[in-house]
XYZ file of C-alpha atoms in Angstrom:
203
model
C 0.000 0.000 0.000
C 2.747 2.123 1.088
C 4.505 1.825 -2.423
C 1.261 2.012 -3.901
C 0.471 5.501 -2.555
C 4.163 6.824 -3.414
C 3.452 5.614 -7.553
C 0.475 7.146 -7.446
C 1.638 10.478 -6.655
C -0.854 10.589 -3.457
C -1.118 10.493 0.069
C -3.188 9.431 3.105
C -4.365 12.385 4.946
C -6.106 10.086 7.781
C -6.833 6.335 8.722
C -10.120 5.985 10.659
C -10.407 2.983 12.773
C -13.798 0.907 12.671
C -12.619 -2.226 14.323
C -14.552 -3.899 17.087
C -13.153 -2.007 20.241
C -14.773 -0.132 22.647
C -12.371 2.567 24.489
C -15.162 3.585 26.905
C -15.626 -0.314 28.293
C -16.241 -0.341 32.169
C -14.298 -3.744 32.140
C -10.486 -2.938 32.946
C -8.996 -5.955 30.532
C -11.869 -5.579 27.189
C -10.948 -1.482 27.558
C -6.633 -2.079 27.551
C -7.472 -4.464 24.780
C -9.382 -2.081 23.138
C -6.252 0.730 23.556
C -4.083 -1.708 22.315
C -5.508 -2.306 19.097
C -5.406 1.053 18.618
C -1.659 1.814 19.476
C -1.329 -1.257 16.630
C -2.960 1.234 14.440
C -1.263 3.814 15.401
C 1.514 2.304 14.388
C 0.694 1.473 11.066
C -0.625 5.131 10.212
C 2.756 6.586 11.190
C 4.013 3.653 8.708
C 1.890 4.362 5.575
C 2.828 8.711 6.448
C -0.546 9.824 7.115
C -0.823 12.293 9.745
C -3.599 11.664 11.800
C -5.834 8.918 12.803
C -9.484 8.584 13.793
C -10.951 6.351 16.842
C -14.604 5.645 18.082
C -15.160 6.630 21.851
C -17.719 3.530 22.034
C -20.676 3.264 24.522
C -20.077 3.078 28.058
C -18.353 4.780 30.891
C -17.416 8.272 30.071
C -13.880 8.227 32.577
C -12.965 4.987 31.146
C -12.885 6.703 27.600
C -11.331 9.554 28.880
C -8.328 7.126 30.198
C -8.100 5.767 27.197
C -8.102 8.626 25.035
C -5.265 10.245 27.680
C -3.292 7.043 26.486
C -4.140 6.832 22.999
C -3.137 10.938 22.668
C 0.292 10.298 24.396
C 0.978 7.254 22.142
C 0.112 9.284 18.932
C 2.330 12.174 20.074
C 4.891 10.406 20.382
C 4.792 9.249 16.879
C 4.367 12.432 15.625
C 0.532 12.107 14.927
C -2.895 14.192 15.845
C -5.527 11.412 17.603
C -9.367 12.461 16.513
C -12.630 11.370 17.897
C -15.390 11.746 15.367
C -19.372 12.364 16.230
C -19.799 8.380 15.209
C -21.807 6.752 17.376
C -21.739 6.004 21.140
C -20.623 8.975 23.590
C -19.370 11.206 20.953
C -22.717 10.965 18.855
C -23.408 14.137 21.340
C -22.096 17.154 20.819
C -21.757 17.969 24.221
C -20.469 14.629 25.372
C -18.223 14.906 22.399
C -16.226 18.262 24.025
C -16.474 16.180 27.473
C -14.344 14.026 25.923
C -11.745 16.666 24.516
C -12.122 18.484 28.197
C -11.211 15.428 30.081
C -8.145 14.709 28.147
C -6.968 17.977 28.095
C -4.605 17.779 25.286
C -3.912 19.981 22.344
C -3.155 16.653 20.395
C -6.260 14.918 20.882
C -8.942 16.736 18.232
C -12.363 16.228 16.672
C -12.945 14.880 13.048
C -16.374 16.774 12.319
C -18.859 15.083 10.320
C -21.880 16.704 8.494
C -24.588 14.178 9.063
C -23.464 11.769 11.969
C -25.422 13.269 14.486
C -28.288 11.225 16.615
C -32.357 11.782 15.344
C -33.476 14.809 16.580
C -30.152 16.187 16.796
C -29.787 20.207 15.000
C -26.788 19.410 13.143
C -26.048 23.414 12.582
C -26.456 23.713 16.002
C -23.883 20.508 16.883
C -21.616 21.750 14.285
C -21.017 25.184 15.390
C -19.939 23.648 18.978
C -17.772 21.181 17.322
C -16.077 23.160 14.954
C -13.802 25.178 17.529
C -11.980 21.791 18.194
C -12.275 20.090 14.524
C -8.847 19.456 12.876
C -10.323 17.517 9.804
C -14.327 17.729 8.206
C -16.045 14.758 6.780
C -18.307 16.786 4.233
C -20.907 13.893 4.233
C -24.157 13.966 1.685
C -26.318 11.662 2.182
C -29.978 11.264 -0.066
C -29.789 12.376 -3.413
C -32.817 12.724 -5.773
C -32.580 11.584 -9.493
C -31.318 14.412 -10.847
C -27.775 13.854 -7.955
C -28.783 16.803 -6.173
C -28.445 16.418 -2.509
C -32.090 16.708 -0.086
C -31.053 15.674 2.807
C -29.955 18.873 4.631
C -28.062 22.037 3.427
C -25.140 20.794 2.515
C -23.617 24.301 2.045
C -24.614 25.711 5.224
C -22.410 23.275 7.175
C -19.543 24.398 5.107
C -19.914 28.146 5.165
C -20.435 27.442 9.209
C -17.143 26.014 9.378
C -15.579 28.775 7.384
C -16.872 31.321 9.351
C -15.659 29.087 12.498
C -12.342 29.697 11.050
C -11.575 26.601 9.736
C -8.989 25.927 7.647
C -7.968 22.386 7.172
C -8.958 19.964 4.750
C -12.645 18.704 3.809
C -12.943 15.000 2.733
C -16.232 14.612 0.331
C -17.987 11.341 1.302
C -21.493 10.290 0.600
C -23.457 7.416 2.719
C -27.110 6.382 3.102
C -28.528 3.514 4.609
C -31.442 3.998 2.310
C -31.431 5.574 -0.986
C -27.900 5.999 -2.350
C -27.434 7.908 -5.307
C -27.583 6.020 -9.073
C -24.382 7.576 -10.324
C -21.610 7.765 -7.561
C -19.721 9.784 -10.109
C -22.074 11.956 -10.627
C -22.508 12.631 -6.539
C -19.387 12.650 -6.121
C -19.039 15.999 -8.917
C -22.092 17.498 -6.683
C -20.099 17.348 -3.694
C -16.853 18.698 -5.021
C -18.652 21.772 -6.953
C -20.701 22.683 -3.799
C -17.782 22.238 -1.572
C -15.652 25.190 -4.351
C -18.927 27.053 -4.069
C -19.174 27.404 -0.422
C -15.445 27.986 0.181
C -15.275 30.601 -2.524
């Protein structure tokens, strides 16, 4: 993969983690496990030269996440690397919880991969993005439905954008698209939607 990357001219600007671990697991032995398989992939991102990697908090005891996000942070600094926690399910799905997190650790290392659309029912994602976005280091620019003529009607796509630009973001934006329902005919032609709206936004 490595060698892969370097013919093609490219390069990995995050890994995200979707193993089965849980970092916030109130048993002491499941929760180091969990930490170690993460160090292991820690490992491998400084490897392959990306930057930064992404873990899930999991469900369960908020100080036992916090412990093992104070590890996982040290371990990644060490190698040179920024640690993020994504809104993705389990105690970070909240906005709120999701800066608990951040607060606990108390580490400049440890920051937030902000996604568009991975935010609980109910949840105003404007509202959870403009308290995320002080802390976010990378943006998952996620669409989700699109209608047959690929244009996007799920939420306004553009207004998350210009919210992080006026949040003062200015890192990098990763165009992704995923529904669990009704994914778009023509990925390429999604995939142009995104990228044009993202130019739009940011210019």
């Amino acid at each position: 993969l490595k060698a892969r990357l370097k013919k093609a001219r490219t390069r990995l600007i995050n890994l995200q983690v979707d193993e089965k671990y849980n970092l916030a697991d109130r048993n002491p032995e499941k929760r180091a496990a969990s930490v170690a398989t993460c160090k292991g992939w820690l490992d491998t991102t400084a490897y392959l030269g990306a930057p930064s990697m992404r873990v899930n908090s999991g469900q369960g005891d908020k100080a036992a996440c916090i412990k093992s996000l104070k590890e996982l942070t040290a371990y990644a600094k060490a190698k040179g690397l920024i640690l993020l926690v994504e809104n993705h399910g389990g105690l970070s799905a909240d906005p709120d919880q999701l800066l608990g997190l951040l607060a606990g650790v108390d580490d400049p290392n440890l920051k937030i991969l902000a996604d568009y659309a991975n935010w609980p029912k109910g949840t105003d994602l404007y509202d959870a993005l403009r308290k995320v976005y002080p802390k976010t280091h990378l943006i998952s620019a996620k669409t989700k439905e699109f209608n047959d003529a690929h244009e996007h009607t799920s939420f306004d796509f553009a207004k998350c954008t210009r919210l992080a630009e006026e949040a003062g973001f200015t890192g990098i934006y990763s165009a992704e698209q995923w529904s669990a329902t009704n994914n778009p005919a023509d990925f390429e032609k999604a995939a142009d939607w995104m990228i044009a709206h993202l130019r739009e936004a940011l210019s």
